[in-house]
Amino acid sequence: MFSPATKRPNFSSRKDRNLGQAVPNSPITPLTENRRSLNENSIPNRPSTGTPAPWTSRLSVYARIPQLKKSEKGDEIDPVQPVYVGEFPQVVRDEQASFLQKRVPGDASIFGGMDKGTALSWIICGNKLFIWSYLTSVASKKCVVLELPSDENGDVNRNNYHANSWLLCVVDWHGTFRSVGKQQGNSAGVVLCNQKTRTVVYWPDIYAQGDVAPVISFASSDGSELNFSPGNGNITPNKLWQHSRLGSNSVGSSSFNSLIASAVPDTQHKCIALASSSNGELWQFQCSPAGIHRKQIYQEILGSSSQSNDSGNPNPIRSKGYPKSLTWRHSSLSLEKSNRQFFLLTDNEIQCFRVNFSPDLNVTKLWSHEIIGTDGDLGIKKDLAGQKRIWPLDVQVDAHGKVITILVATFCKDRVSSSSYTQYSLLTMQYKSGINISESVEPIHETVLEKKSPVQVIIPKARVEKEDFLFSMKLRVGGKPSGSAVILSEDGTATVSHYYGNSTRLYQFDLPYDAGKVLDASVFPSTDDGEDGAWVVLTEKAGVWAIPEKAVLLGGVEPPERSLSRKGSSNEGSAQEERRNLAFATNIAPRRASSEAWDAGDRQRAALTGVARRTARDEESEALLSHLFHDFLLSGQVDDSLEKLRNCGAFERDGETNVFARTSKSIVDTLAKHWTTTRGAEIVAMAVVSTQLSDKQQKHKKFLQFLALSRCHEELCSKQRESLQIIMEHGEKLIGMIQLRELQNMISQNRLAGAGSPYSSSESGISGSLWDLIQLVGERARRNTVLLMDRDNAEVFYSKVSDIEEVFYCLDRQLEYVISAELPLMVQIQRACELSNACVTLIQAATHYKNENHIWYPSPEGLTPWYCQPVVRNGQWSVASFMLQLLNDRTGLDMSLKSDLYSNLEALAEVLLEAYTGAITAKVERGEEHKGLLNEYWNRRDTLLNSLYQVVKGFVESGYQDSNEGIEEQKEVILKKLSSSLLSIAKRHEGYLTLWNICCDLNDAVLLRNIMHESMGPKAGFSYFVFRQLYESRQFSKLLRLGEEFQEDLSIFLQEHQDLRWLHELFLHQFSSASETLQLLALSQDGSSISSAEKGINPDSGTSGKKLVERRRLLNLSKIAVLAGKDADYETKIKRIEADLKILKLQEEIIRLLPSDEVVEKGMEQRLLPPRDLIELCLKAEIPELPLLAFEVLAWTSSSFRKANRSLLEECWKCAANQDDWGKLYEASVAEGWSDEDTLRVLRETMLFQASNRCYGPGTETFEGGFDEVLVLRQENMEIPNLKDSGSSVETILMQHKDFPDAGKLMLTAVMMGSVEIDVRSYEGPSPME
C-alpha cells in the first residue's frame, strides 16, 4: 500500500505473507514470483516488494525494548523512533504461545484493538478475549479475561467466528476511565460482534465479581433473532450454533463493517449498539442483562451511486460495501442528555442520525451532506479528468464534535502514460456558523457542513489496491501533533499524516519483522488541559508502543519519499538526510531523556510539546558545564571554570533555560539505571529508592560546592537570581521527596504491622491515600511524556523530583479519586489526614532546608518560592476544604478521630497561609496587581481559622456537657490551652475575628490589650478591628474607654465614624473640632457618614437614617460646643448653625404642608433634603404657602449658594408672580375705579408683595448678605457693573409675565411697596410708581 504506482499482477503474495511460520522469529523471504530482475530496480539487489529484510540488518523488535533503564546519558536515544510503552499482560503472552503451537497454518491471526474513550486495549486470541488498560505499565495485574462462546466442536475460528473479523465496543457506565488511571472503581460493558456471522455477544460488566456470563444473540435465516444467556436454561449452545449455521446462507455475502455502542442513561447496564452492513442496512441492538433485541431500522440507506465504474460505463451502479463507517459525534455521553447523535459514511454522503433514549429507543435521521458530487466547495468534485472512482473509506470526529475528517481514496488514470494509480487524501469538514444542530429536533434540509480547509493529499500516486484492501483501512484522529491523523491498513501498517510547513508529512510506524502487524492505534487520554496526548499503537506481538510528537515532527517526510506500506521506502537514504536537515534548519536539538524529556508536561513551555528551541551555543555551554563538573567530581579542582563558562555564554540566560538550572534539574531528575517494575506497591519499601534519592542529594551538594569554588555562585547571585533560586529549590524538592519517601515507608510498615498481612493492593480500602496519590502523579507524568510509558508510576514519581508541584496539582484536580465518597467515614478521615501530613511534611522539609542553607540563596526580593505558587496553594486548599467538610458535616464523629482531623488540618492551615503570605509579598515587591490574591487569602484564612476555632469550642463543650456550676473557670483554662496554637497562627496572619472570639470567650481583657499592642497592621491593625466590633455591637462606652489607651488608633477609626468622633474630641477638649464634627454629622446625607450602628443611638430613628429632630439635637450640641470653645470666629460659626437650624425647621414646615402620602413615599421625614431640593419642591407643589417658603430657604443659605443658583431665584420670582391673577386685578381696578388706598390694600395680599417684603424689606434677616447682591428690584438701581451688564432684576423678570403689558404697573407697585413695608392706613403722598 501507498508506494509509487506499479503494475501488480498478483495480490495474494502480499495477503498470504504472514500465514506461515516455518522458523520462529525469522523474516519471511519474499516469494519467488514477486522477484524482478535487477535492471528493473533503481537500487541494486532490491526486490520489487520493497521489503528491506533480505539485504539490510534489521534487529529484532526486542532489541529495541530497553532491558535496563536509561541513565542520564541520553545520546543513544533516536528522537524519531517509536517508544516502547509496555508489554502484554502475562496471561496474553501465555495464550499467544499456546495459540501459535495449536493453530494450523492458514488460520486467521490474532486480532485486537484499542478504545480511546476508556483507554482500554483488547486482543482476541483463540477463544479468549483479553482486556486491559494501555496506560499502566504493570498490565498483568489488571487484565480481564473473557471466554468466547464456542460451538459443539469447541472450535471458534475455523468454522464460525473468524477471529480476524471482530468488532468490539466498550461501554463506560460511569465515565471515569479517562479521568484517572486507577481502574478498580470502574464499571464497563463490552459489545462484541462478528462481522461475518453477525453474532453479537454482550458482557454487562466485565469488572463484576466472579464469572462474567455473556448474553448472546445469533442472526437467523428468517431475519429474526435468537438470544442465549447461560443462566436461562431454555436452549443449549449447540442448538444455537446449529441454528446459526442453518441461517448462514441468508447472512451470506453481506457483513457488518462498523459498530458503535452507547450506554442508555438512567438504566442499569443497558446499552444500545448500532451496526452498518455492507448491503446498505443499519441495525440496532438493545443490549441488557436480560437479552439482546436486534432490529433492522434502515434497509436501504443509500441508493444508486452516480460514480462511473472502472470500465467507463456512465450508467449508475450500486456501491457495494456501503455504508462504510459509523462514529458518534461526541466521544462521551452526557448523562443529562436524552439523545445522542452519530454520523454514517456512505459512498457519497455523510448522514447524521439522532438516537433518542427516552421515552423509547428510536433512531431518526437529521440531515445528510453530499461530500462527492459536482460542487467542489461542498466536498470532493467528481468526474474530473483522469478520475475513475472515489471511495470514502472512514470517518472520524474531533473531541469537540465539530470537525469531521474523512479518508478518501481516488482511482485515477494518467492520460499521458496510461498508468493507473490511487490517490489518498483527507477531507476535513466543519459545521457552518449559526447552525445549532444540538438543539435540532426536526430534520434539517439546508446545508450544514462546509470545508474547513482544502483537500489534503496524503499520497499523490500510490499503487492500485483491491477494493477489499481499501475497505480494510481505518482512520484515527486526535493525537499529537495537533491536527495529525493515523491511517491503518490491512497489511498491518500505521502511518501518521501531519500538515507541517505548508505541506503534508508522513511518518511510518515501522518495527522489525517479529513485531507482527499493527492491530490498532489510539491516543493517550488528556490529563486536564483538554488536549489528547501522543499516538499509541497496539502491535500483534510486541506489546504497546507510542509515537512521540517529536518523532512525527522530525521523522516525517514529504510523500512519496517514504512509502506508507510495510514494503519500505524508495529512497530511505534521502529520508534520513532530510530528517537531519530538518533538525538543523529548525534549530531543534534532541533532548536528554533524564532532563528535557521530562518537560513534556502541561506547564508553560515551548509551543511544540517536547521540543525545545535551543541554539548551538546553549548546547556548547551545557556540554562544557557537564564536562567541568565531571572533572570536579573526579579531581576536586575547578581551574578556570568561571572564565570558560563566561566565554561560552553560560550566564546569558536566566530562569529554567539557564544551563546551571538545567544541569541541576538533570541531577535531581536522573532516572535509575536499575529498577524493578513488577512488584507494585512494594517498590516504595525497597532500599533502591532511598539509595537513589541519597545519591542525588550528595551529587546536588557537590554541584553547589562546584558553583561556590568556581565563583559561579557569585555570578549567578548577582546577575541570574531566578536561576540560582531554581537551583536551590531543586535541593528543597529533593529533601522534600526524601521525607515523603520516608513517610510512605513508615505508613506501609504501620499498615503491615496492623493488618498482619502483606501490603494490600490499591484496590483495597486500607491502601494508603499517599500511595494512590503517588500512582496518580506518576501516571500523569507518564501520559505527558511517552518516553516514560514503560516505567512504573512510583519510579517516575520518585525520579521526577523537579516537578513535585504535580503532587498538589493532582490533589486539586483529582482528590475525589484518592478519597472516594463511597468509602467509610473512618477511612475517609484516615486518608485525608495522611494526605495532609504528606503536604505538611513536604513543605516543612523544604522550608527547613531553606533556613539551614539561607546563605546560598539569592536576594529574595520579587522571587516567588515554588511552594507559594498557585498550583501548590490550590492543592493544599483542596485537601483543607475537604477536611473542613468532614469536620462540619459529621456531628457524630469519634472524639479521637475528630482530634486527629483537627490537628492535621491546623498544621496544613499554617503551611497554606504561609504560602499565601510569600506569594503576596513577592507580588508587592514586583509591583504587580495583588488585590485578587489578597482577597482570596483573606477569605480562605477566615474560613480556616474560624472553622478550627469552632471545633476547639466543640471539644470544650463536649467535655463538660453535664458540668455543675463553677465549672466555667475550668472551661476557660481548657479553652486557653487548646486554642494557644491557633492563637499564634491567627496573630501571624492577622486573623482578627478569631483573635476577637478567643479573647471574648476567655473574657480576658489583658490578652486583648496585649494583642492590640502587638498587632499593628494597616489601619491600626487589630485595634481597628476591635473598635469596629464594639461599634457594631453598640458598646460605645467600652469603645471610648478602650480608646483612651490607644488614642492614635482610635483617631484613625473615628475618621470614618463621625457619630462618635465628637465625643472623643470633647474628651480631648477639642471643642471647636467637636462642633465641626457635630455640624457635619447633622447635615450629612443618609448613608454617607452615618453607619448602621447609628440606628441604635435614638430609639425613634427610622430605618433610613436620623429624623429631623435628631439632626436639630446635633446642631444644638454643635452650638454648645462652639460656645464652650469660644475661638476667634465663634460668632460666625453660631450664625451658620442658627441658619442651619432655620432651614431644618423650614423643611419640617414644608413637609407638613405637603400631602402625607407623598412625604411617606419619598421618605422625607427620614432624610435631610438639600436647599435646592427644598426650593424646587416648593415651586412644583402648587400649594399657595410654599412659594414664599422658597424665598425663606434662600434667605438662610449662604451668599455663594444664592449667587451660584441665581436662575433658581429667578424661577422663584416667576412662580410668585403666577400665584395671583393680575389680569383680573387690573380689570377690577379699572372697572371699580380703585383709589390709591384700595390699590395698596389689595396689593398687600399678593405674593409679590410678601416676597419683596421678605427679600428686600427693612427688617429682612439673611445669612451672609442680602438678595440685592444677587438680584436687584429695579434696573435703575443696578449700580454694580456686572449686574448691569447682565440686565437681570426683578423688574425684568416681571416684564416677561403675560399680564405685564396691562397690569405691569400694579405688579411693580406691589414689589416696591413690599420693599419699603408701607402701611396702608398711614400712607400719604404720591405712589412709589409715580
mmCIF file of C-alpha atoms in Angstrom, residues 341 365-368 431 435-448:
data_model
loop_
_atom_site.group_PDB
_atom_site.id
_atom_site.type_symbol
_atom_site.label_atom_id
_atom_site.label_comp_id
_atom_site.label_asym_id
_atom_site.label_seq_id
_atom_site.Cartn_x
_atom_site.Cartn_y
_atom_site.Cartn_z
ATOM 1 C CA GLN A 341 -26.006 11.938 17.522
ATOM 2 C CA LYS A 365 -32.282 10.979 10.528
ATOM 3 C CA LEU A 366 -31.368 14.662 10.967
ATOM 4 C CA TRP A 367 -29.506 15.654 7.815
ATOM 5 C CA SER A 368 -27.241 14.447 5.043
ATOM 6 C CA TYR A 431 -20.268 22.828 10.897
ATOM 7 C CA ILE A 435 -26.428 26.389 12.827
ATOM 8 C CA ASN A 436 -27.310 24.750 16.145
ATOM 9 C CA ILE A 437 -27.548 21.060 15.428
ATOM 10 C CA SER A 438 -27.520 20.040 19.094
ATOM 11 C CA GLU A 439 -30.950 21.503 19.765
ATOM 12 C CA SER A 440 -32.458 20.386 16.483
ATOM 13 C CA VAL A 441 -35.492 18.125 16.721
ATOM 14 C CA GLU A 442 -36.835 18.113 13.179
ATOM 15 C CA PRO A 443 -34.823 17.023 10.120
ATOM 16 C CA ILE A 444 -32.690 19.749 8.582
ATOM 17 C CA HIS A 445 -32.864 20.273 4.839
ATOM 18 C CA GLU A 446 -30.308 23.059 4.485
ATOM 19 C CA THR A 447 -26.551 22.648 4.077
ATOM 20 C CA VAL A 448 -24.961 22.191 7.496
#
